[in-house]
Coordinates of C-alpha atoms in Angstrom, one line a residue:
M130 CA 13.8 -26.6 -85.8
C131 CA 11.3 -25.5 -88.4
E132 CA 8.9 -24.5 -85.8
I133 CA 11.4 -22.2 -84.0
D134 CA 12.1 -20.6 -87.3
I135 CA 8.5 -19.8 -88.1
H136 CA 8.0 -18.5 -84.6
I137 CA 11.0 -16.1 -85.1
Y138 CA 9.7 -15.1 -88.5
I139 CA 6.3 -14.4 -87.1
I140 CA 7.8 -12.3 -84.4
I141 CA 9.9 -10.3 -86.8
I142 CA 6.9 -9.6 -89.1
I143 CA 4.8 -8.4 -86.1
M144 CA 7.6 -6.1 -85.0
I145 CA 8.0 -4.5 -88.5
T146 CA 4.3 -4.4 -89.4
A147 CA 3.2 -2.9 -85.9
G148 CA 6.2 -0.6 -86.0
C149 CA 5.3 0.8 -89.4
F150 CA 1.6 1.1 -88.5
G151 CA 2.3 2.6 -85.0
G152 CA 4.8 5.1 -86.4
Y153 CA 2.3 6.2 -89.1
L154 CA -0.4 6.6 -86.5
N155 CA 2.0 8.7 -84.4
Y156 CA 2.8 10.9 -87.5
L157 CA -0.9 11.4 -88.3
H158 CA -2.2 12.2 -84.8
N159 CA 0.8 13.6 -83.0
F160 CA 0.7 11.1 -80.1
D161 CA 4.5 11.4 -79.4
T162 CA 5.9 14.1 -81.6
A163 CA 8.1 17.1 -81.1
E164 CA 6.5 20.5 -81.3
N165 CA 8.9 21.8 -84.0
D166 CA 8.5 18.7 -86.2
S167 CA 7.4 19.5 -89.7
V168 CA 4.6 17.5 -91.5
D169 CA 6.0 16.2 -94.6
N170 CA 7.2 12.9 -96.3
Q171 CA 10.6 13.1 -94.6
A172 CA 8.9 13.4 -91.1
K173 CA 6.6 10.4 -92.1
K174 CA 9.7 8.3 -92.8
K175 CA 11.3 9.4 -89.5
Y176 CA 8.4 8.3 -87.4
I177 CA 7.8 5.1 -89.2
L178 CA 11.5 4.2 -88.6
L179 CA 11.2 5.4 -84.9
G180 CA 8.1 3.1 -84.7
I181 CA 10.1 0.1 -86.2
G182 CA 13.0 0.8 -83.7
A183 CA 10.7 1.0 -80.7
A184 CA 8.9 -2.2 -81.7
I185 CA 12.2 -4.1 -82.1
L186 CA 13.0 -3.1 -78.5
V187 CA 9.8 -4.7 -77.2
P188 CA 11.4 -8.2 -76.8
A189 CA 14.2 -6.5 -74.6
F190 CA 11.5 -4.8 -72.7
L191 CA 9.7 -8.2 -72.1
K192 CA 13.0 -9.8 -71.0
M193 CA 13.5 -6.9 -68.4
I194 CA 10.2 -7.4 -66.9
S195 CA 10.7 -11.4 -67.0
S196 CA 7.8 -12.0 -69.3
G197 CA 7.6 -15.2 -71.3
L198 CA 5.0 -13.9 -73.7
I199 CA 6.9 -14.5 -76.8
E200 CA 8.5 -17.9 -75.7
N201 CA 5.0 -19.5 -76.0
K202 CA 5.1 -20.9 -79.7
K203 CA 1.7 -22.5 -79.6
N204 CA -0.7 -19.9 -78.3
N205 CA -1.8 -17.6 -81.0
I206 CA -3.4 -15.2 -78.6
D207 CA 0.1 -14.4 -77.4
Y208 CA 0.9 -13.1 -80.9
L209 CA -1.9 -10.5 -80.7
I210 CA -0.9 -9.4 -77.3
F211 CA 2.7 -9.1 -78.5
A212 CA 1.5 -7.1 -81.6
G213 CA -0.4 -4.8 -79.1
F214 CA 2.8 -4.2 -77.2
C215 CA 4.6 -3.4 -80.4
L216 CA 1.9 -1.1 -81.6
I217 CA 1.9 0.9 -78.2
A218 CA 5.6 1.0 -78.3
A219 CA 5.7 2.3 -81.9
I220 CA 2.9 5.0 -81.2
F221 CA 4.9 6.4 -78.3
S222 CA 8.3 5.5 -79.8
R223 CA 10.2 8.5 -78.4
R224 CA 9.2 7.9 -74.8
F225 CA 9.5 4.2 -75.1
I226 CA 13.0 4.3 -76.6
N227 CA 14.2 6.8 -74.0
T228 CA 12.7 4.7 -71.2
I229 CA 14.2 1.4 -72.3
G230 CA 17.5 3.1 -72.9
E231 CA 17.6 4.6 -69.4
R232 CA 16.5 1.1 -67.9
I233 CA 19.3 -0.7 -69.8
L234 CA 21.9 1.9 -68.8
E235 CA 20.7 1.6 -65.1
A236 CA 21.0 -2.1 -65.3
V237 CA 24.5 -1.9 -66.7
K238 CA 25.6 0.5 -64.0
K239 CA 24.0 -1.6 -61.3
A240 CA 25.8 -4.8 -62.8
E241 CA 29.1 -2.8 -62.8
K242 CA 28.6 -1.7 -59.3
T243 CA 27.7 -5.2 -58.2
A244 CA 30.8 -6.6 -60.0
Q245 CA 33.0 -4.0 -58.4
E246 CA 31.6 -4.7 -55.0
S247 CA 32.1 -8.4 -55.4
K248 CA 35.7 -7.9 -56.5
E249 CA 36.4 -5.6 -53.5
K250 CA 34.8 -8.2 -51.1
A251 CA 37.0 -10.9 -52.6
E252 CA 40.1 -9.0 -52.4
S253 CA 39.2 -7.8 -48.8
T254 CA 38.6 -11.5 -47.9
Q255 CA 41.8 -12.5 -49.6
K256 CA 43.7 -9.9 -47.6
E257 CA 42.2 -11.1 -44.4
L258 CA 43.1 -14.7 -45.1
T259 CA 46.5 -13.8 -46.2
S260 CA 47.0 -11.6 -43.1
A261 CA 45.9 -14.6 -40.9
K262 CA 48.4 -16.9 -42.5
E263 CA 51.2 -14.3 -42.3
K264 CA 50.5 -13.7 -38.6
I265 CA 51.1 -17.4 -38.0
E266 CA 54.3 -17.1 -39.9
D267 CA 55.3 -13.9 -37.9
V268 CA 54.6 -15.7 -34.6
R269 CA 56.7 -18.6 -35.7
L270 CA 59.5 -16.1 -36.5
V271 CA 59.2 -14.2 -33.3
V272 CA 59.6 -17.4 -31.3
D273 CA 62.7 -18.2 -33.3
L274 CA 64.1 -14.8 -32.7
N275 CA 63.4 -14.9 -29.0
N276 CA 65.2 -18.2 -28.7
T277 CA 68.3 -16.7 -30.2
Q278 CA 68.0 -13.2 -28.4
D279 CA 70.8 -14.0 -26.0
E280 CA 73.3 -14.5 -28.9
P281 CA 75.5 -11.4 -29.5
Y282 CA 74.7 -9.1 -32.4
I283 CA 77.3 -8.5 -35.0
Q284 CA 76.9 -5.6 -37.6
N285 CA 76.8 -7.5 -40.8
N286 CA 77.4 -5.1 -43.8
N287 CA 76.8 -7.8 -46.2
Q288 CA 73.3 -8.4 -44.8
K289 CA 72.7 -4.7 -45.0
D290 CA 73.5 -4.6 -48.5
V291 CA 71.1 -7.5 -49.1
L292 CA 68.4 -5.6 -47.2
L293 CA 68.9 -2.5 -49.2
E294 CA 68.9 -4.3 -52.5
L295 CA 65.6 -6.0 -51.6
A296 CA 64.1 -2.7 -50.4
N297 CA 65.1 -1.0 -53.7
S298 CA 63.7 -3.8 -55.8
F299 CA 60.5 -4.3 -53.7
V300 CA 58.1 -2.4 -56.0
S301 CA 59.3 -3.9 -59.1
K302 CA 59.3 -7.5 -57.6
T303 CA 55.8 -7.1 -56.3
S304 CA 54.2 -5.4 -59.4
I305 CA 52.3 -8.4 -60.6
S306 CA 48.6 -8.7 -61.8
D307 CA 47.5 -11.6 -59.6
Y308 CA 46.2 -10.0 -56.3
S309 CA 46.6 -13.0 -54.0
E310 CA 50.3 -13.6 -55.3
R311 CA 51.1 -10.0 -55.0
L312 CA 50.0 -10.0 -51.4
K313 CA 52.0 -13.2 -50.7
L314 CA 55.1 -11.8 -52.4
K315 CA 54.9 -8.5 -50.2
A316 CA 54.5 -10.4 -47.0
E317 CA 57.3 -12.7 -47.7
L318 CA 59.7 -9.9 -48.6
G319 CA 58.5 -7.8 -45.7
R320 CA 59.2 -10.6 -43.3
K321 CA 62.5 -11.4 -44.8
M322 CA 63.7 -7.8 -44.7
G323 CA 62.3 -7.2 -41.1
E324 CA 64.2 -10.4 -40.0
I325 CA 67.3 -9.1 -41.5
I326 CA 67.1 -5.8 -39.6
V327 CA 66.4 -7.7 -36.3
R328 CA 69.0 -10.6 -36.6
N329 CA 71.7 -8.0 -37.5
N330 CA 70.7 -5.4 -35.0
L331 CA 70.6 -2.8 -37.8
S332 CA 69.8 0.7 -36.7
K333 CA 66.2 1.7 -37.9
Q334 CA 66.9 5.4 -37.8
A335 CA 70.1 5.0 -39.7
L336 CA 68.4 2.9 -42.3
L337 CA 65.5 5.3 -42.7
L338 CA 68.0 8.3 -43.1
E339 CA 69.9 6.4 -45.8
N340 CA 67.0 4.9 -47.8
K341 CA 63.5 6.1 -48.2
T342 CA 61.8 3.5 -50.3
E343 CA 58.4 1.7 -50.0
G344 CA 60.3 -1.6 -49.5
L345 CA 62.4 -0.2 -46.6
F346 CA 59.2 1.2 -44.9
L347 CA 57.6 -2.2 -45.1
A348 CA 60.8 -3.8 -43.7
L349 CA 60.9 -1.4 -40.7
A350 CA 57.2 -2.1 -40.1
Y351 CA 57.9 -5.8 -39.9
S352 CA 61.0 -5.4 -37.9
V353 CA 58.9 -3.6 -35.2
Q354 CA 56.4 -6.4 -35.3
L355 CA 59.0 -9.0 -34.9
K356 CA 61.0 -7.3 -32.2
P357 CA 59.4 -4.1 -30.7
N358 CA 61.5 -1.7 -28.7
K359 CA 60.8 1.6 -26.9
G360 CA 61.2 4.4 -29.3
D361 CA 59.9 2.4 -32.3
D362 CA 56.8 4.7 -32.3
E363 CA 59.0 7.5 -33.7
I364 CA 60.1 5.3 -36.6
L365 CA 56.5 4.3 -37.4
E366 CA 55.5 8.0 -37.2
E367 CA 57.9 8.8 -39.9
I368 CA 57.2 6.1 -42.2
S369 CA 53.5 6.5 -41.8
K370 CA 53.9 10.0 -43.4
L371 CA 55.9 8.5 -46.3
A372 CA 54.2 5.1 -47.1
T373 CA 51.9 5.1 -50.0
Q374 CA 51.0 1.4 -50.5
L375 CA 47.9 0.0 -48.9
Y376 CA 49.8 -3.1 -47.7
T377 CA 52.6 -1.1 -46.2
R378 CA 50.1 1.0 -44.2
Y379 CA 48.3 -2.3 -43.1
S380 CA 51.7 -3.5 -41.8
I381 CA 52.3 -0.3 -40.0
L382 CA 49.1 -0.6 -38.2
N383 CA 50.0 -4.2 -37.1
A384 CA 53.3 -2.7 -35.8
Y385 CA 51.3 -0.1 -33.8
D386 CA 49.2 -2.9 -32.4
T387 CA 52.4 -4.6 -31.2
L388 CA 53.8 -1.5 -29.5
A389 CA 50.4 -0.7 -27.9
R390 CA 50.0 -4.3 -26.5
R391 CA 53.6 -4.0 -25.1
N392 CA 52.9 -0.6 -23.6
F393 CA 55.6 1.0 -25.6
I394 CA 53.5 4.0 -26.7
K395 CA 53.4 7.0 -24.3
E396 CA 49.8 8.3 -23.6
D397 CA 50.6 11.8 -24.6
Q398 CA 51.6 10.4 -28.1
I399 CA 48.4 8.4 -28.7
M400 CA 46.3 11.4 -30.0
Y401 CA 49.1 12.3 -32.5
I402 CA 49.4 8.8 -33.7
L403 CA 45.6 8.6 -34.1
N404 CA 45.7 11.6 -36.3
I405 CA 48.4 10.1 -38.5
I406 CA 46.6 6.7 -39.0
N407 CA 43.3 8.4 -39.6
G408 CA 45.1 9.9 -42.8
F409 CA 45.3 6.2 -44.0
Q410 CA 41.6 6.4 -44.8
K411 CA 42.2 8.2 -47.9
N412 CA 41.9 5.8 -50.9
A413 CA 41.8 2.9 -48.3
D414 CA 40.1 -0.4 -49.3
K415 CA 37.6 -2.2 -46.9
A416 CA 40.4 -4.3 -45.3
L417 CA 42.5 -1.3 -44.5
L418 CA 39.6 0.6 -43.2
S419 CA 38.6 -2.3 -40.9
K420 CA 42.3 -2.5 -39.8
I421 CA 42.3 1.3 -39.0
K422 CA 39.2 0.8 -36.8
D423 CA 40.8 -2.2 -34.9
T424 CA 44.1 -0.3 -34.3
T425 CA 42.2 2.8 -33.2
N426 CA 40.3 0.8 -30.7
I427 CA 43.6 -0.8 -29.3
L428 CA 45.2 2.6 -29.0
K429 CA 42.2 4.0 -27.1
I430 CA 42.4 1.1 -24.8
A431 CA 46.0 2.0 -24.0
N432 CA 44.7 5.4 -22.9
P433 CA 41.6 5.2 -20.8
N434 CA 41.2 9.1 -20.9
L435 CA 40.1 8.9 -24.6
N436 CA 36.5 8.4 -25.4

């Protein structure tokens, strides 16, 4: 412990001494001075302080270049080399401080960019995993709905009220900070609302005329995925222009995939639909951009005349 303290004291003394001496040399010989600087005692103090400041930054510089120079507590030659670094930094204090400052700011920006990219990658992966799980649930529900498709449909006003209540409260219910939980909630609510529409044979067009909320847009997209019908592309076109949340747009693309695979989209409508979903690229994350590309390829396959 005593050895460490002595080493630190020596380093501090070297920085202050070399900083003072280097700053004074800079003042005397104008190694790194501004053209309009006056030569007086005030200027002398300024350059000495700049020299000390530059010398204090030398350990940061050594750390940035991964040098272990000051970590060796037994080699006295290293103290001399360190003193030389401090002296050079003090003599050219302005340029040294500016350079170190720029390097540190650059490193901070790079770290922030890396952290943001890592976050986006994690969110994209989470969305893909969630999407895969939800597709399994959707397939299970589709099978269940197909098994009961021969049962007569009865307009259930109570279920319609439940649907509208869920649609109206969708944004508030899914406004939570945890990303994975937020995706899970949106998927569960979307599937539940879509199931209500399908099981009760509710008119999609009538619902859209009555209620234009983000929750209902998601419900309609899910209802198309669960039970696609001819003419559903018109519903998707309408809600595509109105939907704002990335997850809703992602679900709309899934619905388009379903219609395309069932050949429920007319060839003369494909270019128009492609223009609509290309609009989803604005503010899109990586998962949505990837989905746009996949859906675009599916629609192009549906129309061989498109390149």
